[in-house]
mmCIF file of C-alpha atoms in Angstrom:
data_model
loop_
_atom_site.group_PDB
_atom_site.id
_atom_site.type_symbol
_atom_site.label_atom_id
_atom_site.label_comp_id
_atom_site.label_asym_id
_atom_site.label_seq_id
_atom_site.Cartn_x
_atom_site.Cartn_y
_atom_site.Cartn_z
ATOM 1 C CA MET A 224 0.209 0.083 0.048
ATOM 2 C CA ASN A 225 0.926 3.544 -0.774
ATOM 3 C CA LYS A 226 0.814 6.604 1.633
ATOM 4 C CA LYS A 227 -2.618 7.667 -0.216
ATOM 5 C CA GLU A 228 -3.947 3.899 0.219
ATOM 6 C CA ILE A 229 -3.040 3.774 4.012
ATOM 7 C CA GLN A 230 -4.621 7.246 4.637
ATOM 8 C CA LYS A 231 -7.685 5.946 2.975
ATOM 9 C CA LYS A 232 -7.706 2.781 4.746
ATOM 10 C CA ARG A 233 -7.034 4.844 8.255
ATOM 11 C CA MET A 234 -10.097 7.113 7.534
ATOM 12 C CA MET A 235 -12.581 4.226 6.046
ATOM 13 C CA THR A 236 -11.473 2.353 9.439
ATOM 14 C CA TYR A 237 -12.518 5.313 11.640
ATOM 15 C CA PHE A 238 -15.870 5.742 9.876
ATOM 16 C CA ILE A 239 -16.464 1.691 10.089
ATOM 17 C CA ASP A 240 -15.487 1.650 13.881
ATOM 18 C CA ALA A 241 -18.219 4.635 14.412
ATOM 19 C CA ALA A 242 -21.017 2.870 12.645
ATOM 20 C CA ASP A 243 -20.145 -0.456 14.518
ATOM 21 C CA GLU A 244 -20.535 1.000 17.586
ATOM 22 C CA ILE A 245 -24.037 2.202 16.385
ATOM 23 C CA LEU A 246 -24.456 -1.351 15.090
ATOM 24 C CA LEU A 247 -24.177 -2.974 18.245
ATOM 25 C CA GLU A 248 -26.093 -0.282 20.392
ATOM 26 C CA GLU A 249 -28.954 -0.026 18.043
ATOM 27 C CA GLY A 250 -29.027 -2.741 15.434
ATOM 28 C CA ILE A 251 -27.936 -2.150 11.871
ATOM 29 C CA LYS A 252 -31.327 -0.404 10.836
ATOM 30 C CA GLY A 253 -29.960 2.590 13.372
ATOM 31 C CA ILE A 254 -26.933 3.290 11.496
ATOM 32 C CA THR A 255 -27.230 6.679 9.267
ATOM 33 C CA ILE A 256 -24.483 8.830 7.972
ATOM 34 C CA ARG A 257 -25.267 11.979 10.534
ATOM 35 C CA LYS A 258 -24.832 9.562 13.299
ATOM 36 C CA VAL A 259 -21.767 7.627 11.972
ATOM 37 C CA ALA A 260 -19.935 11.508 11.312
ATOM 38 C CA ASP A 261 -20.704 12.960 14.575
ATOM 39 C CA LYS A 262 -19.510 9.865 16.142
ATOM 40 C CA ALA A 263 -16.414 9.593 14.320
ATOM 41 C CA GLY A 264 -16.160 13.534 14.758
ATOM 42 C CA TYR A 265 -16.344 14.491 11.034
ATOM 43 C CA ASN A 266 -19.189 16.222 8.923
ATOM 44 C CA SER A 267 -21.234 14.042 7.280
ATOM 45 C CA ALA A 268 -19.377 15.244 3.822
ATOM 46 C CA THR A 269 -16.334 13.738 4.680
ATOM 47 C CA ILE A 270 -17.715 10.208 4.747
ATOM 48 C CA TYR A 271 -18.846 11.021 1.196
ATOM 49 C CA ASN A 272 -15.188 11.310 -0.116
ATOM 50 C CA TYR A 273 -14.665 7.525 1.389
ATOM 51 C CA PHE A 274 -18.213 5.938 0.710
ATOM 52 C CA GLU A 275 -20.331 6.402 -2.081
ATOM 53 C CA ASN A 276 -23.655 6.274 0.172
ATOM 54 C CA LEU A 277 -24.936 4.614 3.506
ATOM 55 C CA ASP A 278 -25.465 1.485 2.038
ATOM 56 C CA HIS A 279 -21.626 1.047 1.139
ATOM 57 C CA LEU A 280 -20.743 2.166 4.545
ATOM 58 C CA LEU A 281 -23.230 -0.488 5.616
ATOM 59 C CA LEU A 282 -21.828 -3.279 3.788
ATOM 60 C CA PHE A 283 -18.320 -2.604 4.961
ATOM 61 C CA THR A 284 -19.602 -2.494 8.460
ATOM 62 C CA ALA A 285 -21.196 -5.698 8.206
ATOM 63 C CA MET A 286 -18.036 -7.426 6.419
ATOM 64 C CA ARG A 287 -16.214 -6.840 9.681
ATOM 65 C CA HIS A 288 -18.665 -9.202 11.383
ATOM 66 C CA ILE A 289 -18.055 -12.178 9.057
ATOM 67 C CA LYS A 290 -14.038 -12.254 9.843
ATOM 68 C CA ASP A 291 -14.645 -14.623 12.219
ATOM 69 C CA TYR A 292 -16.335 -16.984 9.766
ATOM 70 C CA THR A 293 -13.753 -16.555 7.273
ATOM 71 C CA SER A 294 -11.193 -17.112 9.669
ATOM 72 C CA ALA A 295 -12.657 -20.322 10.863
ATOM 73 C CA LEU A 296 -13.199 -21.942 7.178
ATOM 74 C CA PRO A 297 -9.829 -23.638 7.215
ATOM 75 C CA LYS A 298 -10.272 -25.220 10.509
ATOM 76 C CA TYR A 299 -13.518 -26.556 9.158
ATOM 77 C CA LEU A 300 -11.981 -27.865 5.672
ATOM 78 C CA LYS A 301 -8.845 -29.023 7.282
ATOM 79 C CA ASN A 302 -10.464 -32.800 7.352
ATOM 80 C CA ALA A 303 -12.763 -32.342 3.957
ATOM 81 C CA ASN A 304 -10.974 -34.691 1.481
ATOM 82 C CA ASN A 305 -13.282 -34.242 -1.589
ATOM 83 C CA ALA A 306 -15.759 -31.497 -2.939
ATOM 84 C CA LEU A 307 -19.039 -33.384 -1.187
ATOM 85 C CA GLU A 308 -17.387 -32.883 2.122
ATOM 86 C CA GLU A 309 -16.014 -29.515 1.283
ATOM 87 C CA PHE A 310 -19.829 -28.414 0.399
ATOM 88 C CA LEU A 311 -20.736 -30.042 3.822
ATOM 89 C CA ALA A 312 -17.968 -28.399 5.961
ATOM 90 C CA ILE A 313 -18.778 -24.774 4.106
ATOM 91 C CA TRP A 314 -22.231 -24.908 4.897
ATOM 92 C CA GLN A 315 -21.717 -26.100 8.345
ATOM 93 C CA CYS A 316 -19.462 -23.232 9.171
ATOM 94 C CA PHE A 317 -21.353 -20.795 7.607
ATOM 95 C CA CYS A 318 -24.395 -21.900 9.851
ATOM 96 C CA ASP A 319 -22.495 -21.781 12.892
ATOM 97 C CA TYR A 320 -21.367 -18.376 12.415
ATOM 98 C CA SER A 321 -24.427 -16.737 10.734
ATOM 99 C CA PHE A 322 -27.017 -17.717 13.024
ATOM 100 C CA LYS A 323 -25.299 -16.058 15.711
ATOM 101 C CA GLU A 324 -25.443 -12.534 13.791
ATOM 102 C CA PRO A 325 -28.742 -13.240 11.441
ATOM 103 C CA GLU A 326 -29.574 -9.575 10.539
ATOM 104 C CA ILE A 327 -25.921 -8.961 9.880
ATOM 105 C CA TYR A 328 -25.751 -12.141 7.721
ATOM 106 C CA TYR A 329 -29.008 -11.310 6.115
ATOM 107 C CA ALA A 330 -27.734 -7.490 5.110
ATOM 108 C CA ILE A 331 -24.833 -8.623 3.173
ATOM 109 C CA PHE A 332 -26.181 -11.758 1.506
ATOM 110 C CA PHE A 333 -30.164 -11.076 0.980
ATOM 111 C CA ALA A 334 -30.153 -7.281 0.926
ATOM 112 C CA ASN A 335 -31.858 -5.334 -2.202
ATOM 113 C CA LEU A 336 -28.309 -4.358 -3.382
ATOM 114 C CA ASN A 337 -27.966 -2.421 -6.641
ATOM 115 C CA ASN A 338 -25.248 -3.700 -8.899
ATOM 116 C CA ASP A 339 -22.323 -1.455 -7.766
ATOM 117 C CA LEU A 340 -22.308 -2.808 -4.636
ATOM 118 C CA LYS A 341 -21.407 -6.297 -5.603
ATOM 119 C CA ASP A 342 -18.133 -4.759 -6.616
ATOM 120 C CA TYR A 343 -17.756 -3.613 -2.974
ATOM 121 C CA ILE A 344 -16.806 -6.956 -1.328
ATOM 122 C CA VAL A 345 -13.843 -7.238 -3.935
ATOM 123 C CA GLN A 346 -12.950 -3.677 -2.884
ATOM 124 C CA TYR A 347 -13.090 -4.482 1.144
ATOM 125 C CA TYR A 348 -10.759 -7.363 0.776
ATOM 126 C CA ARG A 349 -8.434 -5.256 -1.151
ATOM 127 C CA LEU A 350 -8.542 -2.774 1.909
ATOM 128 C CA PHE A 351 -8.386 -5.357 4.542
ATOM 129 C CA PRO A 352 -6.774 -8.751 2.841
ATOM 130 C CA GLU A 353 -5.687 -9.759 6.495
ATOM 131 C CA GLU A 354 -9.472 -10.738 6.923
ATOM 132 C CA LEU A 355 -9.318 -13.320 4.463
ATOM 133 C CA GLY A 356 -6.999 -15.405 6.311
ATOM 134 C CA SER A 357 -5.285 -18.441 4.202
ATOM 135 C CA GLN A 358 -7.800 -19.827 2.118
ATOM 136 C CA PRO A 359 -7.461 -22.442 -0.787
ATOM 137 C CA LYS A 360 -8.123 -21.176 -4.282
ATOM 138 C CA ASN A 361 -11.560 -22.253 -4.711
ATOM 139 C CA VAL A 362 -12.676 -21.067 -1.581
ATOM 140 C CA LEU A 363 -11.034 -17.560 -2.314
ATOM 141 C CA ASN A 364 -13.109 -17.637 -5.039
ATOM 142 C CA MET A 365 -16.215 -17.953 -3.108
ATOM 143 C CA LEU A 366 -15.636 -15.177 -0.623
ATOM 144 C CA PHE A 367 -15.078 -12.858 -3.301
ATOM 145 C CA LYS A 368 -18.312 -13.229 -4.738
ATOM 146 C CA HIS A 369 -21.186 -11.077 -3.051
ATOM 147 C CA ASP A 370 -24.138 -12.727 -4.382
ATOM 148 C CA ILE A 371 -24.987 -15.871 -2.261
ATOM 149 C CA TYR A 372 -26.165 -17.882 -5.019
ATOM 150 C CA GLU A 373 -22.891 -17.162 -7.017
ATOM 151 C CA ARG A 374 -20.904 -18.271 -3.738
ATOM 152 C CA GLY A 375 -22.595 -21.545 -3.557
ATOM 153 C CA MET A 376 -22.333 -22.389 -7.145
ATOM 154 C CA ALA A 377 -18.507 -22.064 -6.530
ATOM 155 C CA ILE A 378 -18.109 -25.254 -4.620
ATOM 156 C CA VAL A 379 -21.260 -26.924 -6.171
ATOM 157 C CA ASN A 380 -19.090 -26.879 -9.304
ATOM 158 C CA LYS A 381 -16.354 -28.714 -7.671
ATOM 159 C CA CYS A 382 -18.999 -31.415 -6.768
ATOM 160 C CA VAL A 383 -19.827 -31.555 -10.372
ATOM 161 C CA ASP A 384 -16.067 -31.899 -11.430
ATOM 162 C CA GLU A 385 -15.504 -34.522 -9.192
ATOM 163 C CA GLY A 386 -18.287 -36.490 -10.161
ATOM 164 C CA PHE A 387 -20.591 -36.493 -7.273
ATOM 165 C CA ILE A 388 -23.936 -34.870 -8.918
ATOM 166 C CA LYS A 389 -24.990 -34.155 -12.578
ATOM 167 C CA LYS A 390 -24.284 -31.057 -14.055
ATOM 168 C CA GLU A 391 -27.729 -30.660 -14.568
ATOM 169 C CA ASP A 392 -28.405 -30.911 -11.205
ATOM 170 C CA ALA A 393 -25.768 -28.261 -9.468
ATOM 171 C CA GLU A 394 -28.319 -25.119 -10.005
ATOM 172 C CA VAL A 395 -30.949 -27.112 -8.160
ATOM 173 C CA LEU A 396 -29.068 -28.283 -5.349
ATOM 174 C CA ASN A 397 -27.516 -24.625 -5.055
ATOM 175 C CA GLU A 398 -30.911 -23.112 -5.146
ATOM 176 C CA MET A 399 -32.472 -25.711 -2.452
ATOM 177 C CA ALA A 400 -29.617 -25.037 -0.230
ATOM 178 C CA THR A 401 -29.798 -21.546 -0.480
ATOM 179 C CA LEU A 402 -33.673 -21.485 -0.195
ATOM 180 C CA ILE A 403 -33.445 -23.588 2.793
ATOM 181 C CA TYR A 404 -30.965 -21.746 4.653
ATOM 182 C CA GLU A 405 -32.341 -18.313 3.722
ATOM 183 C CA GLY A 406 -36.020 -19.601 5.361
ATOM 184 C CA ILE A 407 -34.358 -20.513 8.266
ATOM 185 C CA LEU A 408 -32.296 -17.252 8.731
ATOM 186 C CA LEU A 409 -35.591 -15.417 8.653
ATOM 187 C CA ARG A 410 -37.026 -17.552 11.141
ATOM 188 C CA VAL A 411 -34.264 -16.898 13.561
ATOM 189 C CA ILE A 412 -34.497 -13.256 12.950
ATOM 190 C CA LYS A 413 -38.232 -13.250 13.434
ATOM 191 C CA GLY A 414 -37.534 -15.069 16.900
ATOM 192 C CA LYS A 415 -39.227 -18.294 15.764
ATOM 193 C CA ILE A 416 -36.205 -20.487 16.301
ATOM 194 C CA GLY A 417 -33.135 -20.643 18.610
ATOM 195 C CA TYR A 418 -29.572 -20.684 17.067
ATOM 196 C CA ASP A 419 -28.933 -24.780 18.083
ATOM 197 C CA GLU A 420 -32.335 -25.486 15.966
ATOM 198 C CA ALA A 421 -31.712 -23.511 13.421
ATOM 199 C CA VAL A 422 -28.144 -24.940 12.609
ATOM 200 C CA LYS A 423 -29.192 -28.312 13.077
ATOM 201 C CA LYS A 424 -32.163 -28.299 10.730
ATOM 202 C CA THR A 425 -30.182 -26.545 8.373
ATOM 203 C CA MET A 426 -27.604 -28.917 7.942
ATOM 204 C CA LYS A 427 -30.160 -31.907 8.136
ATOM 205 C CA TYR A 428 -32.181 -30.281 5.123
ATOM 206 C CA VAL A 429 -29.075 -29.666 3.013
ATOM 207 C CA GLU A 430 -27.624 -33.245 3.540
ATOM 208 C CA LEU A 431 -31.063 -34.691 2.675
ATOM 209 C CA THR A 432 -30.902 -32.415 -0.407
ATOM 210 C CA ILE A 433 -27.477 -33.325 -1.713
ATOM 211 C CA ASN A 434 -28.258 -36.951 -0.853
ATOM 212 C CA SER A 435 -31.245 -37.030 -2.856
ATOM 213 C CA LEU A 436 -28.925 -35.726 -6.106
ATOM 214 C CA LEU A 437 -26.054 -37.837 -5.612
ATOM 215 C CA ILE A 438 -24.885 -40.016 -8.601
ATOM 216 C CA THR A 439 -24.899 -43.416 -7.111
ATOM 217 C CA ASN A 440 -23.538 -45.610 -10.080
#
């Protein structure tokens, strides 16, 4: 990083820190540009020198909260011997961490974001590469995708390549796993299901789905 990039990262971190404090106090819906500016000790106009809009700032703030998930991935994948085991290990890790902070994960992966915001995840990891940890290439490709459907396909396609499922079933598996997860995530947010049950049910239904699509001969 050159001096200009270091300064940019420092300033963005000030605002992310301020937004994160508000998130912990009031929830993600409590974050506004004015509140962040006041807490950071700058005026609102300064924030727009570093973030295009509130959604940009919200995404960067939420991304900080998935650091534990990305850091844990290598441990979950350590004993995975093939793409199928990787698929299940990644889902297990994702469930274990996302159901602890459901609103944040929903904001990252299911909010109605415009197309430009899909590029922000790449920008975030360029500024904070240390948050990626040490990941296999296929997992890195997955982490750089903002869309949860595209993230899922990154590992599902490997299951196809290794002969576990048919190519024509890849999108079916990915969509069903994503729909299962989204539905249970919403139930957690609404307080209709607890953490342990959410993890258990999601993994049960994802495993049932992939087992029904496995190539058996």
